[in-house]
Short mmCIF file of C-alpha atoms and ligand atoms in Angstrom, two decimals:
data_model
loop_
_atom_site.label_atom_id
_atom_site.label_comp_id
_atom_site.label_asym_id
_atom_site.label_seq_id
_atom_site.Cartn_x
_atom_site.Cartn_y
_atom_site.Cartn_z
CA MET I 1 -16.73 11.04 -9.99
CA PRO I 2 -13.20 12.65 -10.22
CA ASN I 3 -10.12 11.33 -10.75
CA VAL I 4 -8.94 10.15 -7.10
CA VAL I 5 -5.58 8.98 -5.66
CA ILE I 6 -6.45 6.20 -2.53
CA VAL I 7 -4.31 6.66 -0.17
CA GLY I 8 -3.11 4.89 3.15
CA ALA I 9 -3.09 7.59 5.77
CA GLN I 10 -1.10 5.46 8.34
CA TRP I 11 1.26 2.32 7.73
CA GLY I 12 -0.63 0.51 5.15
CA ASP I 13 -2.96 -2.38 5.93
CA GLU I 14 -5.74 0.90 5.65
CA GLY I 15 -7.98 -1.17 3.93
CA LYS I 16 -7.55 0.54 0.50
CA GLY I 17 -8.60 -2.59 -1.67
CA LYS I 18 -12.27 -2.57 -0.40
CA ILE I 19 -12.93 1.06 -0.91
CA ILE I 20 -10.61 1.18 -4.42
CA ASP I 21 -12.94 -2.09 -5.56
CA LEU I 22 -16.04 0.02 -4.27
CA LEU I 23 -15.22 2.77 -6.11
CA ALA I 24 -13.95 1.11 -9.22
CA GLU I 25 -17.92 0.76 -10.39
CA ASN I 26 -17.89 4.27 -11.37
CA ALA I 27 -14.76 4.53 -12.77
CA ASP I 28 -13.00 3.75 -16.41
CA SER I 29 -9.68 2.59 -15.10
CA VAL I 30 -7.89 1.86 -12.38
CA VAL I 31 -3.77 2.20 -12.15
CA ARG I 32 -1.28 1.27 -9.13
CA TYR I 33 1.35 3.83 -9.20
CA GLN I 34 4.14 2.12 -7.13
CA GLY I 35 5.51 -0.74 -4.64
CA GLY I 36 5.04 -4.01 -5.86
CA ASN I 37 3.93 -7.61 -4.51
CA ASN I 38 5.00 -6.56 -0.90
CA ALA I 39 1.19 -4.98 -1.09
CA GLY I 40 -1.70 -7.20 -0.06
CA HIS I 41 -4.88 -5.77 -1.10
CA THR I 42 -8.00 -7.78 0.42
CA VAL I 43 -11.56 -7.34 -1.29
CA VAL I 44 -14.20 -9.70 -0.28
CA ILE I 45 -17.37 -10.27 -2.60
CA GLU I 46 -20.49 -12.17 -1.86
CA GLY I 47 -18.21 -13.88 1.31
CA LYS I 48 -15.47 -14.23 -1.10
CA LYS I 49 -11.97 -13.44 -0.61
CA HIS I 50 -9.60 -12.02 -2.81
CA ILE I 51 -6.04 -10.98 -2.36
CA LEU I 52 -4.64 -8.99 -4.82
CA HIS I 53 -1.00 -8.10 -4.92
CA LEU I 54 0.31 -6.45 -8.03
CA ILE I 55 -3.07 -6.31 -10.32
CA PRO I 56 -5.08 -3.54 -9.12
CA SER I 57 -8.20 -4.08 -7.07
CA GLY I 58 -10.38 -2.96 -10.35
CA ILE I 59 -9.99 -6.36 -11.77
CA LEU I 60 -12.97 -7.88 -10.18
CA HIS I 61 -15.40 -5.52 -11.95
CA LYS I 62 -15.89 -6.31 -15.76
CA GLY I 63 -14.92 -3.90 -18.34
CA LYS I 64 -12.22 -2.03 -16.26
CA LEU I 65 -9.08 -0.95 -17.25
CA CYS I 66 -6.57 -2.19 -14.72
CA ILE I 67 -2.88 -0.88 -15.44
CA ILE I 68 0.39 -1.56 -13.49
CA GLY I 69 2.10 1.90 -13.91
CA ASN I 70 5.71 2.58 -14.74
CA GLY I 71 6.41 3.26 -10.69
CA VAL I 72 5.66 -0.41 -9.46
CA VAL I 73 8.12 -2.98 -9.63
CA ILE I 74 6.85 -5.88 -11.40
CA ASP I 75 7.83 -9.69 -10.32
CA PRO I 76 6.73 -11.71 -13.47
CA THR I 77 6.67 -14.89 -11.56
CA ALA I 78 4.35 -13.27 -8.73
CA LEU I 79 2.41 -11.77 -11.70
CA ILE I 80 1.74 -14.63 -13.61
CA ALA I 81 1.00 -16.85 -10.34
CA GLU I 82 -1.55 -13.83 -9.92
CA ILE I 83 -3.37 -13.30 -13.37
CA GLU I 84 -3.46 -17.27 -12.89
CA GLU I 85 -5.29 -17.79 -9.51
CA LEU I 86 -7.64 -15.40 -10.41
CA THR I 87 -8.37 -16.66 -14.12
CA ALA I 88 -8.73 -19.61 -12.11
CA LYS I 89 -11.70 -17.87 -9.93
CA GLY I 90 -13.56 -16.92 -13.58
CA ILE I 91 -12.25 -13.70 -13.08
CA GLU I 92 -11.24 -12.56 -17.02
CA ILE I 93 -7.73 -11.18 -17.53
CA GLY I 94 -6.72 -10.01 -21.13
CA GLU I 95 -7.43 -6.94 -22.56
CA ASN I 96 -8.07 -5.30 -19.54
CA LEU I 97 -5.12 -5.72 -18.07
CA LYS I 98 -1.52 -3.48 -19.04
CA ILE I 99 1.33 -2.99 -17.90
CA SER I 100 3.85 -0.27 -18.41
CA GLU I 101 6.98 -0.79 -20.52
CA LEU I 102 8.77 1.41 -17.93
CA ALA I 103 8.19 -0.47 -15.01
CA HIS I 104 10.99 -2.11 -13.49
CA VAL I 105 11.28 -5.85 -12.84
CA ILE I 106 12.38 -7.49 -9.94
CA PHE I 107 14.48 -10.81 -10.51
CA PRO I 108 16.07 -13.25 -7.79
CA TYR I 109 19.05 -11.53 -7.13
CA HIS I 110 16.97 -8.77 -5.52
CA ARG I 111 14.89 -11.05 -3.67
CA ALA I 112 17.91 -13.17 -2.17
CA LEU I 113 19.36 -9.48 -1.94
CA ASP I 114 16.59 -8.53 0.76
CA THR I 115 16.87 -11.40 2.76
CA ALA I 116 20.73 -11.86 2.77
CA ASN I 117 20.40 -7.61 4.16
CA GLU I 118 17.53 -8.49 6.73
CA THR I 119 20.14 -11.01 7.92
CA LYS I 120 22.85 -8.89 8.46
CA ARG I 121 21.12 -6.04 9.80
CA GLY I 122 19.95 -9.03 12.49
CA SER I 123 18.07 -7.02 15.26
CA GLY I 124 18.01 -4.14 13.38
CA LYS I 125 16.34 -5.37 10.76
CA ILE I 126 13.54 -3.61 8.88
CA ASP I 127 11.22 -6.87 9.02
CA THR I 128 10.90 -6.57 5.35
CA THR I 129 8.90 -8.82 3.09
CA HIS I 130 11.43 -10.42 1.53
CA ARG I 131 9.68 -9.78 -1.84
CA GLY I 132 13.06 -7.83 -3.34
CA ILE I 133 11.57 -4.43 -3.37
CA GLY I 134 14.12 -2.49 -2.01
CA PRO I 135 16.91 -4.00 -4.01
CA ALA I 136 14.85 -3.52 -6.87
CA TYR I 137 14.24 0.31 -6.42
CA ASN I 138 17.91 0.82 -5.45
CA ASP I 139 18.83 -0.74 -8.79
CA LYS I 140 16.38 1.71 -10.52
CA PHE I 141 17.95 4.59 -8.82
CA ALA I 142 21.55 3.07 -9.49
CA ARG I 143 21.00 3.70 -13.20
CA ILE I 144 21.34 -1.01 -13.68
CA GLY I 145 17.65 -1.82 -13.35
CA ILE I 146 16.25 -3.56 -15.99
CA ARG I 147 12.38 -3.04 -17.28
CA MET I 148 9.82 -4.62 -19.11
CA ILE I 149 10.58 -3.78 -21.87
CA ASP I 150 13.95 -5.42 -21.91
CA LEU I 151 12.61 -8.70 -21.04
CA MET I 152 11.10 -8.70 -24.91
CA HIS I 153 14.91 -8.44 -26.72
CA PRO I 154 17.00 -11.71 -25.29
CA ASP I 155 20.80 -10.21 -26.44
CA ARG I 156 19.89 -7.21 -23.94
CA LEU I 157 18.36 -9.00 -21.35
CA GLU I 158 21.16 -11.58 -21.03
CA LYS I 159 24.00 -8.78 -21.15
CA ARG I 160 22.49 -6.92 -18.70
CA ILE I 161 21.68 -10.01 -16.06
CA GLN I 162 25.37 -11.10 -16.35
CA ARG I 163 26.71 -7.20 -15.86
CA ASN I 164 24.08 -7.23 -12.65
CA LEU I 165 25.36 -10.80 -11.38
CA GLU I 166 28.71 -9.60 -11.68
CA GLU I 167 28.55 -6.98 -8.94
CA LYS I 168 25.50 -9.13 -6.87
CA ASN I 169 27.46 -12.50 -6.94
CA PHE I 170 30.31 -10.39 -5.54
CA MET I 171 28.40 -9.11 -2.84
CA PHE I 172 26.78 -12.42 -2.07
CA LYS I 173 30.49 -14.14 -1.99
CA GLN I 174 32.44 -11.48 -0.12
CA TYR I 175 30.31 -10.05 1.98
CA TYR I 176 26.84 -11.56 2.59
CA ALA I 177 28.37 -15.27 2.47
CA VAL I 178 25.31 -16.83 0.98
CA THR I 179 25.18 -18.69 -2.51
CA GLU I 180 26.04 -17.09 -5.82
CA LEU I 181 22.99 -16.69 -8.84
CA ASN I 182 24.01 -18.64 -12.24
CA SER I 183 22.44 -15.95 -14.93
CA ARG I 184 22.17 -19.16 -16.72
CA ASP I 185 19.25 -20.00 -14.49
CA ILE I 186 18.13 -16.88 -14.73
CA VAL I 187 18.29 -15.62 -18.64
CA GLY I 188 15.62 -18.23 -20.09
CA PRO I 189 12.86 -18.37 -17.38
CA TYR I 190 12.92 -14.48 -17.62
CA LEU I 191 12.35 -14.18 -21.56
CA ALA I 192 9.69 -16.94 -20.95
CA LEU I 193 8.22 -15.24 -18.47
CA GLY I 194 8.70 -11.57 -20.91
CA ARG I 195 6.78 -14.06 -23.81
CA ARG I 196 3.97 -14.80 -21.46
CA LEU I 197 3.51 -11.18 -20.49
CA LYS I 198 4.33 -9.20 -23.85
CA PRO I 199 0.71 -9.08 -24.63
CA PHE I 200 -0.14 -6.40 -21.60
CA VAL I 201 3.10 -4.14 -21.85
CA THR I 202 2.55 -1.50 -23.53
CA ASP I 203 2.99 2.54 -23.46
CA THR I 204 0.73 3.16 -20.53
CA VAL I 205 1.53 7.13 -20.52
CA THR I 206 0.09 7.47 -23.80
CA LEU I 207 -2.92 5.49 -22.54
CA ILE I 208 -3.91 6.80 -19.31
CA ASN I 209 -3.31 10.43 -20.68
CA ARG I 210 -5.88 9.66 -23.65
CA MET I 211 -8.29 8.52 -20.78
CA LEU I 212 -7.99 11.49 -19.25
CA ASP I 213 -8.36 13.65 -22.50
CA GLU I 214 -11.59 11.81 -23.05
CA LYS I 215 -12.90 12.58 -19.67
CA LYS I 216 -12.86 9.28 -18.48
CA LYS I 217 -12.61 8.48 -14.99
CA VAL I 218 -9.25 6.92 -13.48
CA LEU I 219 -8.52 5.50 -9.68
CA PHE I 220 -5.04 6.16 -8.73
CA GLU I 221 -4.71 2.98 -6.23
CA GLY I 222 -1.49 3.62 -3.58
CA ALA I 223 0.25 0.55 -1.96
CA GLN I 224 1.17 0.80 1.75
CA GLY I 225 0.56 4.04 3.29
CA THR I 226 2.21 7.55 4.36
CA PHE I 227 4.40 6.39 6.90
CA LEU I 228 5.82 3.56 5.00
CA ASP I 229 6.91 6.48 2.00
CA ILE I 230 10.70 6.47 1.70
CA ASP I 231 10.79 10.59 2.19
CA PHE I 232 7.67 10.85 4.77
CA GLY I 233 8.01 7.85 6.92
CA THR I 234 9.57 6.51 9.87
CA TYR I 235 12.91 6.45 8.10
CA PRO I 236 14.87 3.65 7.90
CA PHE I 237 11.65 1.57 8.59
CA VAL I 238 10.37 2.10 5.45
CA THR I 239 9.23 0.65 1.94
CA ALA I 240 11.51 1.91 -0.69
CA SER I 241 8.73 3.35 -2.93
CA HIS I 242 6.00 6.67 -2.91
CA PRO I 243 2.93 5.77 -1.23
CA THR I 244 1.72 9.33 -0.87
CA ALA I 245 -0.13 11.00 -3.11
CA GLY I 246 2.70 12.80 -5.27
CA GLY I 247 3.81 9.36 -6.42
CA ALA I 248 0.64 8.70 -8.44
CA SER I 249 1.82 11.30 -11.05
CA THR I 250 5.94 10.45 -11.15
CA GLY I 251 4.68 6.47 -10.88
CA THR I 252 2.30 6.60 -13.91
CA GLY I 253 3.25 9.79 -16.35
CA VAL I 254 0.39 11.42 -15.44
CA GLY I 255 0.94 15.70 -14.51
CA PRO I 256 -0.20 16.33 -11.07
CA THR I 257 -3.22 19.40 -12.18
CA ARG I 258 -4.97 15.95 -14.01
CA ILE I 259 -5.42 14.55 -10.84
CA GLU I 260 -8.96 16.16 -9.17
CA LYS I 261 -9.09 14.50 -5.53
CA ILE I 262 -7.03 12.55 -2.72
CA LEU I 263 -9.29 10.26 -0.57
CA GLY I 264 -6.92 8.95 2.22
CA ILE I 265 -7.92 6.11 3.66
CA VAL I 266 -7.81 5.86 7.62
CA LYS I 267 -8.44 2.43 9.96
CA ALA I 268 -10.52 3.68 12.87
CA TYR I 269 -7.25 2.68 14.89
CA THR I 270 -3.44 2.07 13.90
CA THR I 271 -1.72 -0.90 13.15
CA ARG I 272 1.77 -1.88 11.86
CA VAL I 273 3.65 -4.90 10.63
CA GLY I 274 6.97 -4.99 10.54
CA SER I 275 9.70 -3.23 13.04
CA GLY I 276 9.86 0.57 13.22
CA PRO I 277 7.95 2.65 15.88
CA LEU I 278 4.55 2.66 16.27
CA PRO I 279 3.39 5.45 18.92
CA THR I 280 0.49 4.42 20.21
CA GLU I 281 1.16 0.65 20.45
CA ILE I 282 -0.94 -1.06 22.96
CA SER I 283 1.39 -2.22 25.38
CA ASP I 284 0.77 -5.91 24.74
CA GLY I 285 0.85 -5.29 21.08
CA GLY I 286 -2.83 -4.76 20.96
CA GLU I 287 -3.62 -8.77 21.03
CA ASP I 288 -7.23 -7.68 21.79
CA LEU I 289 -7.42 -5.30 18.72
CA ARG I 290 -5.46 -7.81 16.84
CA THR I 291 -8.12 -10.63 17.36
CA ARG I 292 -11.04 -8.48 16.95
CA GLY I 293 -9.97 -7.10 13.70
CA ARG I 294 -8.25 -10.05 12.36
CA GLU I 295 -5.34 -8.42 12.41
CA PHE I 296 -2.68 -10.41 10.00
CA GLY I 297 -0.77 -9.62 7.05
CA ALA I 298 -2.49 -10.21 3.52
CA THR I 299 1.26 -11.18 2.06
CA THR I 300 3.33 -12.46 5.03
CA GLY I 301 0.62 -13.57 7.45
CA ARG I 302 2.62 -11.73 10.25
CA PRO I 303 0.68 -10.49 13.08
CA ARG I 304 -0.01 -7.14 12.76
CA ARG I 305 1.30 -4.46 15.81
CA CYS I 306 -2.19 -2.74 16.98
CA GLY I 307 -2.48 0.33 18.68
CA TRP I 308 -4.73 3.67 19.12
CA PHE I 309 -6.14 5.68 16.70
CA ASP I 310 -3.34 8.63 16.39
CA ALA I 311 -4.07 11.98 15.25
CA VAL I 312 -1.47 13.51 14.78
CA VAL I 313 -0.24 10.33 12.32
CA VAL I 314 -3.19 11.44 10.13
CA ARG I 315 -2.96 15.16 10.42
CA ARG I 316 0.32 14.93 9.22
CA ALA I 317 -1.21 12.47 6.58
CA GLN I 318 -3.66 14.91 5.57
CA VAL I 319 -0.92 17.45 4.77
CA LEU I 320 1.42 15.88 2.91
CA ASN I 321 -1.25 14.06 0.55
CA HIS I 322 -3.41 17.22 0.87
CA PHE I 323 -6.59 15.07 0.91
CA GLU I 324 -10.07 16.83 1.73
CA GLN I 325 -11.66 13.77 2.60
CA MET I 326 -11.41 10.30 4.54
CA ALA I 327 -12.86 7.16 4.36
CA VAL I 328 -12.29 5.71 7.84
CA THR I 329 -12.72 1.16 7.79
CA LYS I 330 -12.91 -1.04 9.93
CA LEU I 331 -15.32 0.95 12.77
CA ASP I 332 -16.98 -2.22 13.77
CA VAL I 333 -14.05 -3.53 15.49
CA LEU I 334 -14.18 -0.93 18.08
CA THR I 335 -17.67 -2.31 19.35
CA GLY I 336 -17.95 -3.56 22.66
CA ILE I 337 -14.30 -1.47 23.74
CA PRO I 338 -15.23 -0.06 26.65
CA THR I 339 -13.48 2.68 26.63
CA LEU I 340 -11.31 4.32 23.13
CA TYR I 341 -8.43 6.22 23.34
CA ILE I 342 -7.42 9.05 20.37
CA CYS I 343 -3.92 10.27 20.71
CA ASN I 344 -3.63 14.26 19.80
CA GLU I 345 -0.35 15.34 21.23
CA TYR I 346 2.94 13.51 22.15
CA LEU I 347 5.17 13.90 25.01
CA ILE I 348 8.87 13.82 24.00
CA ASN I 349 11.81 14.34 26.64
CA GLY I 350 9.25 16.24 28.84
CA GLU I 351 7.82 18.51 25.99
CA ARG I 352 4.50 18.45 24.48
CA VAL I 353 4.54 18.02 20.68
CA SER I 354 1.48 17.96 18.20
CA SER I 355 3.54 17.62 14.82
CA PHE I 356 5.27 14.22 14.05
CA PRO I 357 9.01 14.62 14.83
CA ALA I 358 11.79 13.81 11.95
CA SER I 359 14.53 12.81 13.97
CA LEU I 360 13.73 8.57 14.74
CA GLU I 361 15.42 8.92 17.77
CA ASP I 362 12.62 11.21 19.00
CA VAL I 363 9.95 9.32 17.72
CA GLU I 364 11.20 6.52 19.21
CA SER I 365 10.85 8.59 22.82
CA ILE I 366 7.25 9.44 22.15
CA GLN I 367 4.98 8.94 25.21
CA PRO I 368 1.24 9.47 23.69
CA VAL I 369 -0.90 11.85 25.30
CA TYR I 370 -4.60 10.20 25.10
CA GLU I 371 -7.90 11.84 25.44
CA GLU I 372 -10.87 8.86 26.33
CA LEU I 373 -14.26 8.62 24.39
CA PRO I 374 -16.87 6.16 25.70
CA GLY I 375 -17.08 3.45 23.17
CA TRP I 376 -20.52 1.68 22.02
CA ASN I 377 -21.63 -2.20 22.29
CA GLU I 378 -24.62 -2.12 19.59
CA ASP I 379 -23.70 -3.69 16.71
CA ILE I 380 -22.84 -1.44 13.85
CA SER I 381 -22.17 -3.71 10.74
CA GLY I 382 -25.44 -3.49 9.58
CA ALA I 383 -25.95 0.16 9.79
CA LYS I 384 -27.77 1.77 6.47
CA ASN I 385 -26.59 5.43 6.93
CA ILE I 386 -25.25 7.65 10.44
CA ASN I 387 -28.28 8.08 11.65
CA GLN I 388 -28.42 4.36 12.79
CA PHE I 389 -24.82 4.54 15.04
CA PRO I 390 -25.05 4.96 18.71
CA LYS I 391 -24.17 8.55 19.39
CA ASN I 392 -21.04 7.62 20.79
CA THR I 393 -19.94 6.33 17.40
CA ARG I 394 -20.80 9.69 16.01
CA ARG I 395 -19.18 11.26 18.70
CA TYR I 396 -15.74 9.16 17.76
CA LEU I 397 -15.99 10.19 14.38
CA ASP I 398 -16.74 13.52 14.98
CA ARG I 399 -13.73 13.88 16.64
CA ILE I 400 -11.30 12.18 14.44
CA GLU I 401 -12.94 14.66 11.70
CA GLU I 402 -11.92 17.59 13.81
CA LEU I 403 -8.97 16.54 14.94
CA VAL I 404 -7.61 15.54 11.08
CA GLY I 405 -9.44 18.40 9.37
CA ALA I 406 -10.73 16.26 6.83
CA LYS I 407 -14.17 15.05 6.22
CA ILE I 408 -15.50 11.85 6.33
CA SER I 409 -16.73 10.80 3.23
CA VAL I 410 -16.90 6.86 3.48
CA ILE I 411 -17.55 4.79 6.57
CA SER I 412 -16.64 1.01 6.10
CA ILE I 413 -18.07 -1.50 8.60
CA GLY I 414 -17.33 -4.94 7.58
CA GLU I 415 -15.67 -6.54 4.64
CA GLU I 416 -18.31 -6.63 2.50
CA ARG I 417 -18.94 -4.24 -0.54
CA SER I 418 -22.61 -4.05 1.12
CA GLN I 419 -21.26 -3.30 4.56
CA THR I 420 -20.51 0.62 3.49
CA ILE I 421 -21.97 4.05 4.37
CA MET I 422 -21.36 6.57 1.49
CA LEU I 423 -21.70 10.38 2.71
CA ASP I 424 -20.58 12.08 -0.31
CA PRO I 425 -22.31 12.09 -3.76
CA PHE I 426 -19.15 11.96 -5.36
CA PHE I 427 -18.02 8.45 -3.51
P1 IMP B 501 9.10 -3.75 2.11
O1 IMP B 501 8.11 -3.03 0.98
O2 IMP B 501 8.81 -5.43 1.62
O3 IMP B 501 10.62 -3.47 1.65
O4 IMP B 501 9.31 -3.64 3.42
C1 IMP B 501 9.47 -2.45 4.17
C2 IMP B 501 8.80 -2.06 5.46
O5 IMP B 501 7.14 -1.99 4.64
C3 IMP B 501 8.32 -3.36 6.06
O6 IMP B 501 8.06 -2.97 7.45
C4 IMP B 501 6.76 -4.24 5.64
O7 IMP B 501 6.28 -5.01 6.67
C5 IMP B 501 6.16 -3.02 5.33
N1 IMP B 501 5.13 -2.82 4.18
C6 IMP B 501 5.68 -3.26 3.09
N2 IMP B 501 4.32 -3.36 2.16
C7 IMP B 501 3.32 -3.40 3.22
C8 IMP B 501 2.23 -3.10 2.70
O8 IMP B 501 1.57 -3.79 1.65
N3 IMP B 501 1.04 -2.98 4.29
C9 IMP B 501 1.92 -3.01 5.03
N4 IMP B 501 2.95 -3.02 5.40
C10 IMP B 501 3.72 -3.05 4.59
#
């Protein structure tokens, strides 16, 4: 198996967790490269559901080195809670988990700012996960962030927290009119968290590059999706990091030429959590699809907005990430829908457009142009190969391949590991 980046091709929640768990079997290591505990990667094994927020989805396999890369923002409290939860389930966490010393830390003032910002935005809110992700990346780029390595140094940590709080508290009081925070309530607990996490914290750049030197196989685990990317997503309704494949390089310290393949994870329809444009959204929010697909956020429990397959979106994701192969997920959810719709063009101000527009105003005025495909009623969730699929299922997949310009290598037809069809010897 090559070194592969797993990237979401839509707005997140494409089912990356399941695919990473599957591919992890043949890999030596799984590395998260961006985002934080805003992510919720679901893996179901023998009916048991595991939701991973920060720890790479390879952790459910024994003997795989799981790494949280420098591009991730880490809430240490959430990370320890996740470690404890997994340990309680009998999943061993020790030498198999490493955390980058360069990764930035989420503090209580980031979470408070996230909520205060959202309240201020009112009806224009982004509908963030309130995990402090945006404010933590803000501090990183403002060059006042605090990194994992700093948690191990009491003097340094105290000084930096005090300096940051001076500014944040001014904003809390004068601008947001919310309660100020006290550094005493943060420094001690964060030093304690640092002591607990110290055994995991290391130079992951050297570690990953050494593995690649030794021809070990590394999976790069993206969180969120292409259309939530800070540069390429539906700005400003995006997250604050780079879920796109380029982020795998900067978020881990691995030169781009060392990455051999990109696998785009594509849901067989479209979903989005939170506000912002979703051109193919079904007029009632896609309640039928939501019920069928159990489309509720794995982190916040919020109902996901649902829509038809948008080939313009996935084609753009194909270009941005240059994936030649796709894993199509949740195909079984479409069983029983008499007519399926695929959008391949938009009408914007009366003009036909087949590429994704840059301006938010244009995106908001999109009228999708649909082609209709006949659905199928046969249960496909137990199929072992595509020859067992009804003709119309194959037709739907063929059309997706044709419109996106990438090959379907993996098809997921249910939550379980066993409900997956691999069409490529690599995967
Ligand atoms: P933030 O990442 O919490 O700042 O949220 C920014 C936007 O990204 C919001 O619309 C969230 O709903 C969305 N978002 C963040 N993480 C995920 C995810 O893992 N899946 C889907 N949407 C996400």
